[in-house]
mmCIF file of C-alpha atoms in Angstrom:
data_model
loop_
_atom_site.group_PDB
_atom_site.id
_atom_site.type_symbol
_atom_site.label_atom_id
_atom_site.label_comp_id
_atom_site.label_asym_id
_atom_site.label_seq_id
_atom_site.Cartn_x
_atom_site.Cartn_y
_atom_site.Cartn_z
ATOM 1 C CA UNK A 433 -9.028 -0.346 -18.042
ATOM 2 C CA UNK A 434 -6.019 -2.538 -17.370
ATOM 3 C CA UNK A 435 -5.362 -3.151 -21.283
ATOM 4 C CA UNK A 436 -4.432 0.748 -21.625
ATOM 5 C CA UNK A 437 -0.447 0.137 -21.642
ATOM 6 C CA UNK A 438 2.347 2.657 -22.457
ATOM 7 C CA UNK A 439 5.879 2.047 -22.735
ATOM 8 C CA UNK A 440 8.364 4.258 -20.889
ATOM 9 C CA UNK A 441 11.938 4.634 -21.097
ATOM 10 C CA UNK A 442 13.627 6.616 -18.219
ATOM 11 C CA UNK A 443 16.156 9.350 -19.617
ATOM 12 C CA UNK A 444 17.976 11.955 -16.976
ATOM 13 C CA UNK A 445 15.674 11.301 -14.193
ATOM 14 C CA UNK A 446 16.264 13.609 -11.167
ATOM 15 C CA UNK A 447 17.883 11.686 -8.301
ATOM 16 C CA UNK A 448 16.763 11.972 -4.491
ATOM 17 C CA UNK A 449 20.138 10.125 -3.319
ATOM 18 C CA UNK A 450 20.862 13.353 -1.268
ATOM 19 C CA UNK A 451 17.935 12.608 0.989
ATOM 20 C CA UNK A 452 18.900 11.432 4.370
ATOM 21 C CA UNK A 453 16.055 8.895 5.374
ATOM 22 C CA UNK A 454 15.589 7.176 8.883
ATOM 23 C CA UNK A 455 16.851 3.935 9.271
ATOM 24 C CA UNK A 456 14.093 1.309 9.510
ATOM 25 C CA UNK A 457 13.241 -0.454 12.775
ATOM 26 C CA UNK A 458 13.327 -4.175 13.257
ATOM 27 C CA UNK A 459 10.706 -6.081 11.952
ATOM 28 C CA UNK A 460 9.855 -9.731 11.768
ATOM 29 C CA UNK A 461 11.810 -12.270 9.837
ATOM 30 C CA UNK A 462 10.195 -12.710 6.476
ATOM 31 C CA UNK A 463 9.727 -16.354 5.349
ATOM 32 C CA UNK A 464 7.151 -17.374 2.859
ATOM 33 C CA UNK A 465 6.670 -20.253 0.691
ATOM 34 C CA UNK A 466 4.344 -21.242 -2.171
ATOM 35 C CA UNK A 467 2.604 -23.926 0.096
ATOM 36 C CA UNK A 468 -0.156 -22.854 2.497
ATOM 37 C CA UNK A 469 1.819 -24.582 5.422
ATOM 38 C CA UNK A 470 4.470 -22.197 5.191
ATOM 39 C CA UNK A 471 5.327 -19.360 7.505
ATOM 40 C CA UNK A 472 3.590 -16.096 6.618
ATOM 41 C CA UNK A 473 5.427 -12.641 7.184
ATOM 42 C CA UNK A 474 4.679 -11.335 3.842
ATOM 43 C CA UNK A 475 3.833 -7.820 4.109
ATOM 44 C CA UNK A 476 7.225 -5.797 3.813
ATOM 45 C CA UNK A 477 5.704 -2.598 5.359
ATOM 46 C CA UNK A 478 7.924 -1.107 7.896
ATOM 47 C CA UNK A 479 5.290 0.488 10.614
ATOM 48 C CA UNK A 480 8.341 1.494 12.986
ATOM 49 C CA UNK A 481 9.852 3.889 9.814
ATOM 50 C CA UNK A 482 6.612 4.987 8.321
ATOM 51 C CA UNK A 483 5.120 5.870 11.760
ATOM 52 C CA UNK A 484 7.952 8.296 12.601
ATOM 53 C CA UNK A 485 5.907 11.673 13.574
ATOM 54 C CA UNK A 486 2.579 9.613 13.110
ATOM 55 C CA UNK A 487 1.809 9.490 16.731
ATOM 56 C CA UNK A 488 -0.139 12.837 16.729
ATOM 57 C CA UNK A 489 -1.451 12.002 13.494
ATOM 58 C CA UNK A 490 -3.154 9.019 14.839
ATOM 59 C CA UNK A 491 -4.514 11.245 17.870
ATOM 60 C CA UNK A 492 -5.994 13.424 15.153
ATOM 61 C CA UNK A 493 -7.658 10.279 13.648
ATOM 62 C CA UNK A 494 -9.062 9.473 16.996
ATOM 63 C CA UNK A 495 -10.837 13.023 17.119
ATOM 64 C CA UNK A 496 -12.067 12.545 13.718
ATOM 65 C CA UNK A 497 -13.659 9.040 14.590
ATOM 66 C CA UNK A 498 -15.505 10.954 17.390
ATOM 67 C CA UNK A 499 -17.081 13.095 14.876
ATOM 68 C CA UNK A 500 -17.683 10.587 12.178
ATOM 69 C CA UNK A 501 -21.256 10.433 12.948
ATOM 70 C CA UNK A 502 -21.836 14.101 12.091
ATOM 71 C CA UNK A 503 -23.811 14.323 9.102
ATOM 72 C CA UNK A 504 -21.934 17.576 8.373
ATOM 73 C CA UNK A 505 -18.829 15.644 8.102
ATOM 74 C CA UNK A 506 -17.746 14.023 4.680
ATOM 75 C CA UNK A 507 -16.717 11.044 6.822
ATOM 76 C CA UNK A 508 -19.969 10.683 8.303
ATOM 77 C CA UNK A 509 -21.880 10.943 5.035
ATOM 78 C CA UNK A 510 -19.991 7.923 3.590
ATOM 79 C CA UNK A 511 -19.514 9.769 0.198
ATOM 80 C CA UNK A 512 -18.154 7.354 -2.440
ATOM 81 C CA UNK A 513 -14.473 7.664 -2.663
ATOM 82 C CA UNK A 514 -12.963 7.382 -6.040
ATOM 83 C CA UNK A 515 -9.342 7.047 -6.306
ATOM 84 C CA UNK A 516 -7.529 6.977 -9.587
ATOM 85 C CA UNK A 517 -4.836 4.364 -10.172
ATOM 86 C CA UNK A 518 -1.387 3.911 -12.067
ATOM 87 C CA UNK A 519 0.304 0.653 -12.319
ATOM 88 C CA UNK A 520 4.108 0.358 -13.532
ATOM 89 C CA UNK A 521 5.509 -2.766 -14.872
ATOM 90 C CA UNK A 522 9.264 -2.896 -14.113
ATOM 91 C CA UNK A 523 11.191 -5.861 -15.748
ATOM 92 C CA UNK A 524 12.422 -7.488 -19.004
ATOM 93 C CA UNK A 525 9.805 -7.733 -21.839
ATOM 94 C CA UNK A 526 9.972 -11.433 -21.289
ATOM 95 C CA UNK A 527 8.996 -10.905 -17.523
ATOM 96 C CA UNK A 528 6.110 -8.316 -18.575
ATOM 97 C CA UNK A 529 4.820 -10.578 -21.107
ATOM 98 C CA UNK A 530 4.604 -13.645 -18.828
ATOM 99 C CA UNK A 531 2.508 -11.366 -16.487
ATOM 100 C CA UNK A 532 0.198 -10.456 -19.279
ATOM 101 C CA UNK A 533 -0.231 -14.043 -20.459
ATOM 102 C CA UNK A 534 -1.127 -15.193 -16.922
ATOM 103 C CA UNK A 535 -3.513 -12.206 -16.650
ATOM 104 C CA UNK A 536 -1.729 -11.579 -13.285
ATOM 105 C CA UNK A 537 -2.793 -7.696 -13.693
ATOM 106 C CA UNK A 538 -6.172 -8.212 -13.834
ATOM 107 C CA UNK A 539 -5.842 -9.598 -10.149
ATOM 108 C CA UNK A 540 -5.184 -6.000 -9.031
ATOM 109 C CA UNK A 541 -8.267 -4.667 -10.572
ATOM 110 C CA UNK A 542 -10.586 -7.524 -9.573
ATOM 111 C CA UNK A 543 -9.147 -7.487 -5.954
ATOM 112 C CA UNK A 544 -9.502 -3.968 -5.406
ATOM 113 C CA UNK A 545 -13.112 -4.250 -6.340
ATOM 114 C CA UNK A 546 -13.922 -7.219 -4.212
ATOM 115 C CA UNK A 547 -12.098 -5.736 -1.212
ATOM 116 C CA UNK A 548 -13.178 -2.299 -1.239
ATOM 117 C CA UNK A 549 -16.450 -1.539 -3.554
ATOM 118 C CA UNK A 550 -18.852 -2.594 -0.867
ATOM 119 C CA UNK A 551 -17.301 -0.034 1.757
ATOM 120 C CA UNK A 552 -17.836 2.719 -0.988
ATOM 121 C CA UNK A 553 -14.368 2.948 -1.935
ATOM 122 C CA UNK A 554 -13.765 2.835 -5.847
ATOM 123 C CA UNK A 555 -10.388 2.683 -8.074
ATOM 124 C CA UNK A 556 -10.349 4.170 -11.311
ATOM 125 C CA UNK A 557 -9.499 4.822 -13.756
ATOM 126 C CA UNK A 558 -6.642 2.347 -13.906
ATOM 127 C CA UNK A 559 -3.982 3.025 -16.296
ATOM 128 C CA UNK A 560 -1.103 0.626 -17.066
ATOM 129 C CA UNK A 561 2.445 1.427 -18.081
ATOM 130 C CA UNK A 562 5.399 -0.711 -19.207
ATOM 131 C CA UNK A 563 8.753 0.670 -18.155
ATOM 132 C CA UNK A 564 11.245 -0.104 -20.807
ATOM 133 C CA UNK A 565 15.058 -0.900 -20.386
ATOM 134 C CA UNK A 566 16.556 -2.983 -17.562
ATOM 135 C CA UNK A 567 17.953 -0.127 -15.007
ATOM 136 C CA UNK A 568 15.820 -1.227 -12.268
ATOM 137 C CA UNK A 569 15.174 -4.796 -13.026
ATOM 138 C CA UNK A 570 17.998 -6.441 -10.723
ATOM 139 C CA UNK A 571 17.414 -3.754 -8.147
ATOM 140 C CA UNK A 572 16.010 -5.486 -4.906
ATOM 141 C CA UNK A 573 13.228 -2.696 -4.052
ATOM 142 C CA UNK A 574 12.425 -4.095 -0.706
ATOM 143 C CA UNK A 575 14.082 -1.143 0.957
ATOM 144 C CA UNK A 576 12.092 2.567 0.280
ATOM 145 C CA UNK A 577 15.421 4.281 1.441
ATOM 146 C CA UNK A 578 17.408 2.850 -1.519
ATOM 147 C CA UNK A 579 18.576 5.222 -3.759
ATOM 148 C CA UNK A 580 17.431 3.493 -6.718
ATOM 149 C CA UNK A 581 13.913 2.709 -5.950
ATOM 150 C CA UNK A 582 13.455 6.284 -4.715
ATOM 151 C CA UNK A 583 14.844 7.298 -8.207
ATOM 152 C CA UNK A 584 12.515 4.933 -9.955
ATOM 153 C CA UNK A 585 9.356 6.307 -7.979
ATOM 154 C CA UNK A 586 10.098 9.900 -8.650
ATOM 155 C CA UNK A 587 10.871 9.475 -12.288
ATOM 156 C CA UNK A 588 7.529 7.237 -12.419
ATOM 157 C CA UNK A 589 4.808 8.726 -10.499
ATOM 158 C CA UNK A 590 1.586 10.512 -11.724
ATOM 159 C CA UNK A 591 -0.781 12.460 -9.839
ATOM 160 C CA UNK A 592 -0.815 13.958 -6.120
ATOM 161 C CA UNK A 593 -1.769 12.262 -2.919
ATOM 162 C CA UNK A 594 -4.917 11.058 -4.042
ATOM 163 C CA UNK A 595 -3.673 8.702 -6.577
ATOM 164 C CA UNK A 596 -2.690 5.160 -5.855
ATOM 165 C CA UNK A 597 0.682 4.654 -7.737
ATOM 166 C CA UNK A 598 1.557 0.686 -7.954
ATOM 167 C CA UNK A 599 5.081 -0.388 -8.947
ATOM 168 C CA UNK A 600 5.402 -3.904 -9.983
ATOM 169 C CA UNK A 601 9.109 -5.156 -9.838
ATOM 170 C CA UNK A 602 10.918 -8.388 -10.490
ATOM 171 C CA UNK A 603 12.935 -8.352 -7.190
ATOM 172 C CA UNK A 604 12.032 -8.072 -3.272
ATOM 173 C CA UNK A 605 13.372 -9.567 -0.220
ATOM 174 C CA UNK A 606 12.540 -13.365 -0.317
ATOM 175 C CA UNK A 607 9.234 -13.931 0.976
ATOM 176 C CA UNK A 608 7.980 -10.340 0.566
ATOM 177 C CA UNK A 609 4.848 -9.986 -1.609
ATOM 178 C CA UNK A 610 4.758 -6.271 -1.411
ATOM 179 C CA UNK A 611 4.830 -3.166 0.946
ATOM 180 C CA UNK A 612 3.153 0.182 1.025
ATOM 181 C CA UNK A 613 3.817 3.859 2.688
ATOM 182 C CA UNK A 614 1.269 5.083 5.240
ATOM 183 C CA UNK A 615 -0.478 8.224 4.298
ATOM 184 C CA UNK A 616 0.696 10.407 7.145
ATOM 185 C CA UNK A 617 4.223 10.343 5.582
ATOM 186 C CA UNK A 618 2.631 13.203 3.508
ATOM 187 C CA UNK A 619 2.827 15.453 6.667
ATOM 188 C CA UNK A 620 5.806 13.773 8.189
ATOM 189 C CA UNK A 621 7.942 14.894 5.227
ATOM 190 C CA UNK A 622 7.075 18.571 3.603
ATOM 191 C CA UNK A 623 8.988 18.030 0.402
ATOM 192 C CA UNK A 624 8.762 16.269 -2.866
ATOM 193 C CA UNK A 625 10.284 12.883 -1.039
ATOM 194 C CA UNK A 626 7.017 12.482 0.471
ATOM 195 C CA UNK A 627 5.130 11.824 -2.735
ATOM 196 C CA UNK A 628 8.099 10.162 -4.550
ATOM 197 C CA UNK A 629 7.943 7.575 -1.280
ATOM 198 C CA UNK A 630 4.434 7.174 -1.592
ATOM 199 C CA UNK A 631 2.513 4.198 -3.223
ATOM 200 C CA UNK A 632 2.285 0.602 -3.226
ATOM 201 C CA UNK A 633 5.054 -1.970 -4.663
ATOM 202 C CA UNK A 634 4.248 -5.282 -5.392
ATOM 203 C CA UNK A 635 6.551 -7.963 -6.230
ATOM 204 C CA UNK A 636 6.012 -10.445 -9.712
ATOM 205 C CA UNK A 637 5.989 -13.492 -7.603
ATOM 206 C CA UNK A 638 3.274 -11.781 -5.226
ATOM 207 C CA UNK A 639 0.970 -11.494 -8.154
ATOM 208 C CA UNK A 640 1.303 -15.244 -9.152
ATOM 209 C CA UNK A 641 1.319 -16.379 -5.165
ATOM 210 C CA UNK A 642 -2.079 -17.799 -3.787
ATOM 211 C CA UNK A 643 -2.356 -14.770 -1.351
ATOM 212 C CA UNK A 644 -1.964 -12.385 -4.226
ATOM 213 C CA UNK A 645 -5.401 -10.799 -4.138
ATOM 214 C CA UNK A 646 -5.435 -10.493 -0.438
ATOM 215 C CA UNK A 647 -1.859 -9.105 -0.301
ATOM 216 C CA UNK A 648 -3.004 -6.197 -3.001
ATOM 217 C CA UNK A 649 -5.912 -5.280 -0.739
ATOM 218 C CA UNK A 650 -3.682 -5.614 2.354
ATOM 219 C CA UNK A 651 -1.185 -3.224 1.002
ATOM 220 C CA UNK A 652 -3.829 -0.733 -0.207
ATOM 221 C CA UNK A 653 -4.986 -0.703 3.285
ATOM 222 C CA UNK A 654 -1.959 0.568 4.429
ATOM 223 C CA UNK A 655 -1.989 2.991 2.058
ATOM 224 C CA UNK A 656 -5.237 4.246 3.527
ATOM 225 C CA UNK A 657 -3.911 4.429 6.915
ATOM 226 C CA UNK A 658 -4.440 0.917 8.528
ATOM 227 C CA UNK A 659 -1.769 -0.780 10.647
ATOM 228 C CA UNK A 660 -1.625 -4.593 11.232
ATOM 229 C CA UNK A 661 -4.018 -5.512 14.089
ATOM 230 C CA UNK A 662 -0.892 -7.313 15.790
ATOM 231 C CA UNK A 663 0.956 -3.835 16.052
ATOM 232 C CA UNK A 664 2.666 -4.047 19.423
ATOM 233 C CA UNK A 665 2.079 -7.686 19.980
ATOM 234 C CA UNK A 666 0.559 -8.689 23.216
ATOM 235 C CA UNK A 667 2.199 -5.844 25.115
ATOM 236 C CA UNK A 668 0.144 -3.535 23.587
ATOM 237 C CA UNK A 669 -3.678 -2.861 24.503
ATOM 238 C CA UNK A 670 -5.050 -1.475 21.291
ATOM 239 C CA UNK A 671 -1.894 -1.402 18.928
ATOM 240 C CA UNK A 672 -3.770 -0.224 15.642
ATOM 241 C CA UNK A 673 -5.920 2.336 17.466
ATOM 242 C CA UNK A 674 -8.982 0.712 16.225
ATOM 243 C CA UNK A 675 -11.211 -0.804 18.975
ATOM 244 C CA UNK A 676 -12.940 -3.675 16.960
ATOM 245 C CA UNK A 677 -9.627 -5.467 15.853
ATOM 246 C CA UNK A 678 -8.434 -7.617 18.986
ATOM 247 C CA UNK A 679 -4.804 -7.476 19.703
ATOM 248 C CA UNK A 680 -2.850 -10.206 18.449
ATOM 249 C CA UNK A 681 0.854 -11.292 17.518
ATOM 250 C CA UNK A 682 2.146 -11.669 14.162
ATOM 251 C CA UNK A 683 2.804 -15.438 14.452
ATOM 252 C CA UNK A 684 -1.197 -15.966 13.595
ATOM 253 C CA UNK A 685 -0.324 -17.758 10.611
ATOM 254 C CA UNK A 686 -2.337 -20.703 9.643
ATOM 255 C CA UNK A 687 -6.109 -20.331 8.443
ATOM 256 C CA UNK A 688 -7.498 -21.830 11.783
ATOM 257 C CA UNK A 689 -9.200 -20.138 14.911
ATOM 258 C CA UNK A 690 -6.795 -19.004 17.443
ATOM 259 C CA UNK A 691 -6.138 -16.412 20.253
ATOM 260 C CA UNK A 692 -2.674 -15.682 20.403
ATOM 261 C CA UNK A 693 -3.264 -12.798 23.219
ATOM 262 C CA UNK A 694 -5.270 -14.759 25.833
ATOM 263 C CA UNK A 695 -4.887 -12.084 28.307
ATOM 264 C CA UNK A 696 -6.549 -9.608 25.909
ATOM 265 C CA UNK A 697 -10.259 -9.547 25.117
ATOM 266 C CA UNK A 698 -11.067 -11.098 21.414
ATOM 267 C CA UNK A 699 -9.688 -13.762 19.088
ATOM 268 C CA UNK A 700 -7.422 -13.437 16.436
ATOM 269 C CA UNK A 701 -9.192 -11.895 13.323
ATOM 270 C CA UNK A 702 -7.454 -14.629 11.123
ATOM 271 C CA UNK A 703 -10.002 -13.548 8.140
ATOM 272 C CA UNK A 704 -9.230 -9.912 8.321
ATOM 273 C CA UNK A 705 -7.377 -8.248 5.090
ATOM 274 C CA UNK A 706 -4.881 -6.678 7.566
ATOM 275 C CA UNK A 707 -3.954 -9.877 9.650
ATOM 276 C CA UNK A 708 -0.818 -12.493 8.435
ATOM 277 C CA UNK A 709 -2.627 -15.776 7.812
ATOM 278 C CA UNK A 710 -3.024 -18.191 4.957
ATOM 279 C CA UNK A 711 -6.763 -17.271 4.693
ATOM 280 C CA UNK A 712 -7.430 -16.506 1.452
ATOM 281 C CA UNK A 713 -11.285 -16.603 1.281
ATOM 282 C CA UNK A 714 -14.122 -14.849 2.948
ATOM 283 C CA UNK A 715 -12.051 -11.888 4.197
ATOM 284 C CA UNK A 716 -13.199 -8.621 5.396
ATOM 285 C CA UNK A 717 -12.409 -5.440 7.251
ATOM 286 C CA UNK A 718 -14.079 -4.428 10.465
ATOM 287 C CA UNK A 719 -16.437 -1.576 10.742
ATOM 288 C CA UNK A 720 -13.581 0.420 12.413
ATOM 289 C CA UNK A 721 -11.015 -0.100 9.780
ATOM 290 C CA UNK A 722 -13.322 0.960 7.179
ATOM 291 C CA UNK A 723 -14.109 4.280 9.221
ATOM 292 C CA UNK A 724 -10.241 4.639 9.930
ATOM 293 C CA UNK A 725 -9.543 4.556 5.931
ATOM 294 C CA UNK A 726 -12.333 7.030 5.389
ATOM 295 C CA UNK A 727 -10.869 9.289 7.912
ATOM 296 C CA UNK A 728 -7.201 8.952 6.554
ATOM 297 C CA UNK A 729 -8.655 9.753 3.137
ATOM 298 C CA UNK A 730 -9.959 13.106 4.124
ATOM 299 C CA UNK A 731 -7.271 14.099 6.207
ATOM 300 C CA UNK A 732 -4.286 13.216 3.928
ATOM 301 C CA UNK A 733 -5.391 12.401 0.459
ATOM 302 C CA UNK A 734 -8.540 13.923 -0.416
ATOM 303 C CA UNK A 735 -7.885 17.133 -2.617
ATOM 304 C CA UNK A 736 -10.752 19.086 -1.031
ATOM 305 C CA UNK A 737 -10.388 18.475 2.687
ATOM 306 C CA UNK A 738 -6.495 17.696 3.215
ATOM 307 C CA UNK A 739 -4.056 20.117 4.555
ATOM 308 C CA UNK A 740 -0.812 19.299 3.276
ATOM 309 C CA UNK A 741 2.203 21.894 2.160
ATOM 310 C CA UNK A 742 2.352 22.983 -1.358
ATOM 311 C CA UNK A 743 5.218 20.211 -2.122
ATOM 312 C CA UNK A 744 3.227 17.309 -1.062
ATOM 313 C CA UNK A 745 -0.194 18.420 -2.079
ATOM 314 C CA UNK A 746 0.870 19.162 -5.644
ATOM 315 C CA UNK A 747 1.450 16.258 -7.987
ATOM 316 C CA UNK A 748 5.004 15.673 -9.253
ATOM 317 C CA UNK A 749 3.523 15.325 -12.613
ATOM 318 C CA UNK A 750 0.032 14.684 -14.142
ATOM 319 C CA UNK A 751 0.984 12.755 -17.407
ATOM 320 C CA UNK A 752 3.878 10.467 -18.116
ATOM 321 C CA UNK A 753 7.173 12.192 -17.973
ATOM 322 C CA UNK A 754 7.967 14.373 -20.874
ATOM 323 C CA UNK A 755 11.859 13.098 -20.591
ATOM 324 C CA UNK A 756 10.689 9.471 -21.145
ATOM 325 C CA UNK A 757 10.101 7.882 -24.716
ATOM 326 C CA UNK A 758 6.477 6.958 -24.604
ATOM 327 C CA UNK A 759 4.836 4.592 -27.103
ATOM 328 C CA UNK A 760 1.140 3.499 -26.747
ATOM 329 C CA UNK A 761 0.970 -0.242 -26.023
ATOM 330 C CA UNK A 762 -2.152 -2.357 -25.903
#
């Protein structure tokens, strides 16, 4: 339940500052306004950075896809997937109170149910925590390599690779509604930094934006292994490695039919959750995307089927950090 809240105060959290992380690749300029006529490059997920070492993993996913009709395979059986969720609110008391008054947090629960439940993917229990203090309030959390963001995520994270940790922060780059980390980071990095980096970051502004529900489902799609359908642009024949998502470019913005790669089959899926567009209603995933998410779940996140190292398979913690002052709040 969203109303279950705790107040956490960070004390003496260990630092990941000594970890040398790969530099992110170039990504589209972010420019999002609050009107529906604005440019939409609102997802800060860096496919270049998180995809390091991931090519072999995508090949493995393709192999999984070929076996997905096997009734002995958990992917083929379409078993329900249940994902526990922890939401951490970073901000001043006034900022956190505003989100609560506007019922913005309820959008996370509602959006996840709307986007995923019909595909047998369910989220819960959902626990919400308030992070007291202002240590991370003025930090721009747009870059996962930033020392303070890694410190924050390592100090707050609860649960293993199967758990969705969502960090709601006051500051991201202008125009960014949120970003996520792909699941193959759990096999790319073989120590605690993978779990510390894992999860979804959402901006306060993003939860009040008219695309907020789409942004939430979109970022969790990355958490479950989906790339943007426009990955690679028109130079790529199948940038996201999913056959039923026609190739497009990221300039697919307004909610109107278009074909940004006319030399390639298909038209832009403007009402797809993983596309950049102003469409906010009647959104969907393709069957191929649903299969890919289930494949990624069983390969990297399901405790029964994943094959990760001990340091990425075991949770950093299973309860709120004992070095924090915890006060129940509702």
